[in-house]
mmCIF file of C-alpha atoms in Angstrom:
data_model
loop_
_atom_site.group_PDB
_atom_site.id
_atom_site.type_symbol
_atom_site.label_atom_id
_atom_site.label_comp_id
_atom_site.label_asym_id
_atom_site.label_seq_id
_atom_site.Cartn_x
_atom_site.Cartn_y
_atom_site.Cartn_z
ATOM 1 C CA MET A 940 -4.831 3.622 -102.422
ATOM 2 C CA ASP A 941 -8.373 3.219 -102.594
ATOM 3 C CA LEU A 942 -10.114 0.772 -100.464
ATOM 4 C CA HIS A 943 -12.527 -1.875 -101.745
ATOM 5 C CA VAL A 944 -14.829 -4.313 -99.593
ATOM 6 C CA ARG A 945 -16.531 -7.641 -101.009
ATOM 7 C CA TYR A 946 -18.867 -6.972 -98.592
ATOM 8 C CA GLU A 947 -21.182 -9.270 -97.414
ATOM 9 C CA GLY A 948 -23.593 -8.774 -95.044
ATOM 10 C CA ASP A 949 -23.554 -12.046 -92.841
ATOM 11 C CA ASP A 950 -22.985 -10.479 -89.246
ATOM 12 C CA ASP A 951 -24.176 -8.035 -86.950
ATOM 13 C CA PRO A 952 -24.408 -4.504 -88.338
ATOM 14 C CA ASP A 953 -24.366 -2.919 -85.680
ATOM 15 C CA LYS A 954 -20.502 -4.425 -84.757
ATOM 16 C CA CYS A 955 -19.791 -3.668 -89.074
ATOM 17 C CA THR A 956 -16.620 -2.043 -89.358
ATOM 18 C CA ALA A 957 -16.689 -2.306 -93.283
ATOM 19 C CA ARG A 958 -19.777 -0.553 -92.893
ATOM 20 C CA LYS A 959 -19.081 2.186 -90.932
ATOM 21 C CA LEU A 960 -16.051 2.878 -92.938
ATOM 22 C CA ALA A 961 -17.896 3.020 -96.093
ATOM 23 C CA ARG A 962 -19.831 5.501 -93.722
ATOM 24 C CA PHE A 963 -17.283 7.477 -93.439
ATOM 25 C CA ASP A 964 -16.310 7.687 -97.711
ATOM 26 C CA LEU A 965 -13.154 6.046 -96.682
ATOM 27 C CA ALA A 966 -13.902 2.656 -97.876
ATOM 28 C CA GLU A 967 -16.287 1.800 -101.240
ATOM 29 C CA LEU A 968 -18.954 -2.114 -100.484
ATOM 30 C CA HIS A 969 -19.451 -4.830 -103.715
ATOM 31 C CA ARG A 970 -21.722 -6.969 -102.846
ATOM 32 C CA SER A 971 -20.408 -9.565 -105.479
ATOM 33 C CA ASP A 972 -17.171 -10.392 -106.796
ATOM 34 C CA ARG A 973 -17.731 -9.612 -109.913
ATOM 35 C CA ALA A 974 -18.322 -5.698 -108.853
ATOM 36 C CA THR A 975 -15.165 -5.209 -106.825
ATOM 37 C CA PRO A 976 -11.904 -3.793 -108.806
ATOM 38 C CA TYR A 977 -9.534 -6.267 -108.936
ATOM 39 C CA GLY A 978 -6.247 -5.452 -106.181
ATOM 40 C CA VAL A 979 -3.858 -6.865 -103.448
ATOM 41 C CA VAL A 980 -6.720 -9.116 -101.541
ATOM 42 C CA LEU A 981 -5.760 -9.620 -98.372
ATOM 43 C CA ASN A 982 -6.698 -13.469 -97.405
ATOM 44 C CA PRO A 983 -5.769 -15.032 -94.234
ATOM 45 C CA HIS A 984 -5.372 -18.189 -96.657
ATOM 46 C CA ALA A 985 -3.127 -16.319 -99.405
ATOM 47 C CA GLU A 986 0.535 -17.868 -99.692
ATOM 48 C CA ARG A 987 2.307 -15.172 -99.228
ATOM 49 C CA ALA A 988 2.624 -11.594 -96.504
ATOM 50 C CA LEU A 989 1.780 -8.331 -97.137
ATOM 51 C CA SER A 990 5.219 -7.351 -97.416
ATOM 52 C CA PRO A 991 6.268 -3.192 -98.119
ATOM 53 C CA VAL A 992 7.080 -4.382 -101.753
ATOM 54 C CA ASP A 993 3.347 -4.648 -102.883
ATOM 55 C CA VAL A 994 2.984 -0.634 -102.186
ATOM 56 C CA GLU A 995 3.115 0.187 -106.118
ATOM 57 C CA ARG A 996 0.331 -3.041 -107.067
ATOM 58 C CA ALA A 997 -1.923 -1.197 -104.110
ATOM 59 C CA ALA A 998 -1.723 1.607 -105.548
ATOM 60 C CA GLU A 999 -1.768 1.276 -108.898
ATOM 61 C CA THR A 1000 -5.556 -1.022 -108.241
ATOM 62 C CA ALA A 1001 -6.542 -1.352 -104.815
ATOM 63 C CA LEU A 1002 -6.656 -2.065 -101.584
ATOM 64 C CA VAL A 1003 -9.339 -5.066 -101.383
ATOM 65 C CA ALA A 1004 -10.599 -7.235 -98.114
ATOM 66 C CA LEU A 1005 -13.596 -9.629 -97.600
ATOM 67 C CA ASP A 1006 -16.376 -8.459 -95.296
ATOM 68 C CA CYS A 1007 -18.451 -11.581 -93.494
ATOM 69 C CA SER A 1008 -18.646 -12.938 -90.248
ATOM 70 C CA TRP A 1009 -15.504 -15.234 -88.990
ATOM 71 C CA GLU A 1010 -17.666 -18.059 -88.931
ATOM 72 C CA SER A 1011 -17.942 -18.098 -93.094
ATOM 73 C CA ALA A 1012 -14.226 -17.215 -93.493
ATOM 74 C CA GLY A 1013 -12.928 -19.913 -95.121
ATOM 75 C CA GLU A 1014 -10.772 -20.202 -98.197
ATOM 76 C CA LYS A 1015 -13.857 -20.646 -100.560
ATOM 77 C CA MET A 1016 -14.663 -17.538 -99.899
ATOM 78 C CA PHE A 1017 -11.907 -15.507 -100.801
ATOM 79 C CA SER A 1018 -12.866 -16.488 -104.835
ATOM 80 C CA LEU A 1019 -11.439 -12.372 -105.658
ATOM 81 C CA PRO A 1020 -10.083 -11.794 -108.480
ATOM 82 C CA GLY A 1021 -6.246 -9.727 -107.613
ATOM 83 C CA GLU A 1022 -2.861 -10.503 -105.688
ATOM 84 C CA HIS A 1023 -3.931 -12.485 -102.631
ATOM 85 C CA ARG A 1024 -1.747 -11.303 -99.298
ATOM 86 C CA ALA A 1025 -1.931 -13.114 -95.858
ATOM 87 C CA LEU A 1026 -1.827 -10.066 -92.608
ATOM 88 C CA PRO A 1027 1.421 -10.874 -90.496
ATOM 89 C CA TYR A 1028 0.433 -12.049 -87.067
ATOM 90 C CA LEU A 1029 -1.523 -9.481 -85.265
ATOM 91 C CA VAL A 1030 -3.707 -8.860 -82.265
ATOM 92 C CA ALA A 1031 -6.843 -7.585 -82.652
ATOM 93 C CA ALA A 1032 -8.411 -5.522 -80.599
ATOM 94 C CA ASN A 1033 -11.983 -5.170 -81.068
ATOM 95 C CA PRO A 1034 -14.006 -5.797 -77.934
ATOM 96 C CA VAL A 1035 -15.610 -9.025 -79.928
ATOM 97 C CA ASN A 1036 -12.553 -10.605 -79.831
ATOM 98 C CA PHE A 1037 -9.956 -8.489 -78.121
ATOM 99 C CA GLY A 1038 -6.597 -9.924 -77.263
ATOM 100 C CA ARG A 1039 -6.954 -12.502 -80.214
ATOM 101 C CA PRO A 1040 -4.236 -12.882 -82.442
ATOM 102 C CA MET A 1041 -5.463 -13.476 -85.953
ATOM 103 C CA ARG A 1042 -9.045 -12.894 -85.002
ATOM 104 C CA LEU A 1043 -9.032 -9.149 -86.383
ATOM 105 C CA THR A 1044 -11.812 -7.111 -88.178
ATOM 106 C CA THR A 1045 -12.273 -5.059 -91.976
ATOM 107 C CA VAL A 1046 -10.839 -1.768 -90.813
ATOM 108 C CA GLU A 1047 -8.024 -3.043 -88.505
ATOM 109 C CA ALA A 1048 -7.039 -5.378 -91.520
ATOM 110 C CA PHE A 1049 -6.569 -2.228 -93.540
ATOM 111 C CA ALA A 1050 -4.691 -0.612 -90.952
ATOM 112 C CA ALA A 1051 -2.360 -2.877 -90.363
ATOM 113 C CA ALA A 1052 -2.125 -3.089 -94.555
ATOM 114 C CA LEU A 1053 -1.981 0.175 -94.509
ATOM 115 C CA VAL A 1054 0.925 0.306 -92.153
ATOM 116 C CA ILE A 1055 2.926 -1.825 -93.365
ATOM 117 C CA LEU A 1056 2.517 -0.944 -97.034
ATOM 118 C CA GLY A 1057 3.717 3.167 -95.887
ATOM 119 C CA GLU A 1058 0.058 4.897 -95.011
ATOM 120 C CA ARG A 1059 0.267 5.279 -91.499
ATOM 121 C CA ASP A 1060 -1.584 8.757 -91.453
ATOM 122 C CA ARG A 1061 -4.423 6.762 -93.599
ATOM 123 C CA ALA A 1062 -4.614 4.337 -91.388
ATOM 124 C CA GLU A 1063 -4.930 5.946 -88.387
ATOM 125 C CA ARG A 1064 -7.391 7.809 -89.528
ATOM 126 C CA ALA A 1065 -9.537 4.779 -90.111
ATOM 127 C CA LEU A 1066 -8.969 3.420 -87.189
ATOM 128 C CA SER A 1067 -9.813 7.302 -85.700
ATOM 129 C CA LYS A 1068 -14.004 6.357 -86.263
ATOM 130 C CA PHE A 1069 -13.287 3.672 -83.667
ATOM 131 C CA THR A 1070 -13.081 3.993 -79.682
ATOM 132 C CA TRP A 1071 -10.491 1.287 -80.009
ATOM 133 C CA GLY A 1072 -9.284 1.954 -82.704
ATOM 134 C CA GLU A 1073 -6.465 3.642 -81.359
ATOM 135 C CA THR A 1074 -5.960 0.613 -79.005
ATOM 136 C CA PHE A 1075 -5.161 -1.661 -82.214
ATOM 137 C CA LEU A 1076 -2.011 0.288 -82.846
ATOM 138 C CA GLU A 1077 -0.180 -0.169 -79.712
ATOM 139 C CA LEU A 1078 -1.379 -3.445 -78.910
ATOM 140 C CA ASN A 1079 1.093 -4.010 -82.711
ATOM 141 C CA ALA A 1080 3.139 -1.459 -82.067
ATOM 142 C CA GLU A 1081 6.341 -3.075 -82.247
ATOM 143 C CA PRO A 1082 5.303 -5.294 -85.334
ATOM 144 C CA LEU A 1083 3.669 -2.795 -87.089
ATOM 145 C CA ARG A 1084 7.202 -1.234 -87.404
ATOM 146 C CA ARG A 1085 8.926 -3.399 -87.874
ATOM 147 C CA TYR A 1086 6.961 -5.487 -90.389
ATOM 148 C CA ALA A 1087 6.721 -2.315 -92.510
ATOM 149 C CA ASP A 1088 10.714 -2.050 -92.385
ATOM 150 C CA CYS A 1089 10.968 -5.199 -94.102
ATOM 151 C CA GLU A 1090 12.150 -5.110 -97.761
ATOM 152 C CA ASP A 1091 10.049 -8.840 -98.507
ATOM 153 C CA SER A 1092 7.200 -11.089 -97.433
ATOM 154 C CA GLY A 1093 10.026 -14.193 -96.538
ATOM 155 C CA GLU A 1094 11.225 -10.782 -93.649
ATOM 156 C CA ILE A 1095 7.864 -9.832 -93.206
ATOM 157 C CA VAL A 1096 7.825 -14.313 -92.417
ATOM 158 C CA ASP A 1097 10.367 -14.400 -90.166
ATOM 159 C CA ILE A 1098 9.435 -12.002 -88.032
ATOM 160 C CA GLN A 1099 5.886 -13.669 -87.717
ATOM 161 C CA GLN A 1100 7.910 -16.136 -86.472
ATOM 162 C CA GLU A 1101 9.430 -14.949 -83.245
ATOM 163 C CA TYR A 1102 6.064 -14.107 -82.434
ATOM 164 C CA LEU A 1103 4.604 -17.655 -83.247
ATOM 165 C CA ASP A 1104 7.258 -19.289 -81.290
ATOM 166 C CA ARG A 1105 5.867 -16.855 -77.775
ATOM 167 C CA GLU A 1106 2.204 -17.652 -78.330
#
């Protein structure tokens, strides 16, 4: 499962997790929509949640994330070609948004997707490049385990609702 990033470059390069993933050859950066391959696009505005059902499509094509500042992450930014899927409720572990729900960095989004799609080892490898990476998996251990055990997007949404109801 190849990891690809549509890279905007509009945030602090020293804190950019996508750039660090690329430095370690764990993801490939693309500067335009056209250069970004078709795949399963992680999009917080998508109508369907990512679920284990998406593993085959992601493996055949790519897993794609948009790396941009949260200030510019509006719905119009997600014009990438592909099957758009939203990640379910998870909590950030990165230093900028620690403890905030749904404010994940690119590496956190990829790691969550990889765990849900049955690629936990790859998620751990990507997160190992960050001092706080293991914390992401610890903070989200229960929901990630539950999401990975789901049959489809509908089950993911049902479990997510349980976490949202606690908020």
